[in-house]
CSV table of C-alpha atoms in Angstrom, one decimal:
chain,number,residue,atom,x,y,z
A,48,GLU,CA,-9.1,47.9,-16.6
A,49,THR,CA,-10.8,46.0,-19.5
A,50,ALA,CA,-14.2,47.1,-18.4
A,51,LYS,CA,-13.0,50.7,-18.2
A,52,VAL,CA,-11.6,50.7,-21.7
A,53,ALA,CA,-14.7,49.0,-23.0
A,54,GLU,CA,-16.8,51.8,-21.5
A,55,GLU,CA,-14.5,54.5,-23.0
A,56,LEU,CA,-14.9,52.9,-26.4
A,57,ASN,CA,-18.6,52.5,-26.0
A,58,LEU,CA,-18.4,48.7,-26.1
A,59,ASP,CA,-20.3,46.1,-24.1
A,60,SER,CA,-17.7,44.6,-21.8
A,61,ILE,CA,-19.4,41.2,-21.8
A,62,THR,CA,-19.4,41.1,-25.6
A,63,ALA,CA,-15.7,42.0,-25.6
A,64,ALA,CA,-14.8,39.4,-23.0
A,65,LEU,CA,-16.7,36.6,-24.8
A,66,ASN,CA,-15.6,37.4,-28.4
A,67,GLY,CA,-12.4,39.3,-28.3
A,68,GLY,CA,-8.7,38.5,-27.9
A,69,GLU,CA,-6.4,35.6,-28.8
A,70,ASP,CA,-6.7,33.6,-25.6
A,71,TYR,CA,-8.0,30.1,-25.8
A,72,GLU,CA,-9.0,27.3,-23.5
A,73,LEU,CA,-10.2,23.8,-24.1
A,74,LEU,CA,-13.9,23.4,-23.4
A,75,PHE,CA,-15.6,20.1,-22.9
A,76,THR,CA,-18.7,18.5,-21.5
A,77,VAL,CA,-19.2,15.5,-19.2
A,78,SER,CA,-22.3,13.5,-18.3
A,79,PRO,CA,-24.0,14.5,-15.0
A,80,GLN,CA,-22.9,11.1,-13.6
A,81,ASP,CA,-19.2,12.2,-14.0
A,82,TYR,CA,-19.5,15.7,-12.5
A,83,GLU,CA,-18.3,14.6,-9.1
A,84,LYS,CA,-15.1,13.1,-10.7
A,85,VAL,CA,-14.3,16.2,-12.7
A,86,ILE,CA,-15.0,18.8,-9.9
A,87,LYS,CA,-12.2,17.3,-7.8
A,88,SER,CA,-9.5,18.3,-10.3
A,89,ASP,CA,-7.7,21.5,-9.6
A,90,LYS,CA,-7.0,21.8,-13.4
A,91,VAL,CA,-10.6,22.0,-14.4
A,92,ARG,CA,-13.0,24.9,-13.9
A,93,ILE,CA,-16.8,24.5,-14.2
A,94,ILE,CA,-18.2,27.3,-16.3
A,95,GLY,CA,-21.7,26.2,-17.0
A,96,HIS,CA,-24.0,23.4,-17.9
A,97,ILE,CA,-26.0,22.1,-20.9
A,98,ALA,CA,-29.7,23.0,-20.9
A,99,PRO,CA,-32.6,22.0,-23.1
A,100,ALA,CA,-32.4,23.7,-26.6
A,101,GLU,CA,-35.7,25.5,-26.0
A,102,ASP,CA,-34.0,27.4,-23.2
A,103,GLY,CA,-31.8,29.1,-25.7
A,104,MET,CA,-28.1,30.0,-25.3
A,105,ASN,CA,-27.7,32.4,-22.3
A,106,LEU,CA,-25.1,33.7,-19.9
A,107,ILE,CA,-26.4,33.9,-16.4
A,108,GLY,CA,-24.9,37.1,-14.7
A,109,ALA,CA,-23.7,37.5,-11.2
A,110,GLN,CA,-27.1,38.8,-10.1
A,111,GLY,CA,-29.0,36.0,-11.9
A,112,GLU,CA,-29.8,38.1,-15.0
A,113,ILE,CA,-30.2,36.2,-18.2
A,114,ILE,CA,-28.1,37.6,-21.1
A,115,PRO,CA,-28.8,36.0,-24.5
A,116,LEU,CA,-25.7,34.9,-26.3
A,117,LYS,CA,-25.1,35.5,-30.0
A,118,ALA,CA,-22.3,33.9,-31.9
A,119,GLN,CA,-19.7,36.5,-33.0
A,120,GLY,CA,-16.1,36.7,-33.8
A,121,TRP,CA,-13.7,34.6,-35.8
A,122,ASN,CA,-14.6,31.1,-36.9
A,123,GLY,CA,-11.5,29.0,-37.3
A,124,LEU,CA,-13.4,26.3,-39.0
A,125,SER,CA,-14.9,28.4,-41.8
A,126,GLN,CA,-13.1,28.8,-45.2
């Protein structure tokens, strides 16, 4: 449904999903050595990995396409 509404409003559904709404989850990183410990938890979902800075910030799509990410939306830390 969200993708349909985004299309009707001429919005990119990925941009809307990444930057819209009031839903929050805690994100954190772990060292590669601790990956096996974390993956066993049913309360944690793996959503990505840290890459070298020169690779840029990208979302990898379902078909392997590279989608550059650009910071948008509300910054709760700014004044």
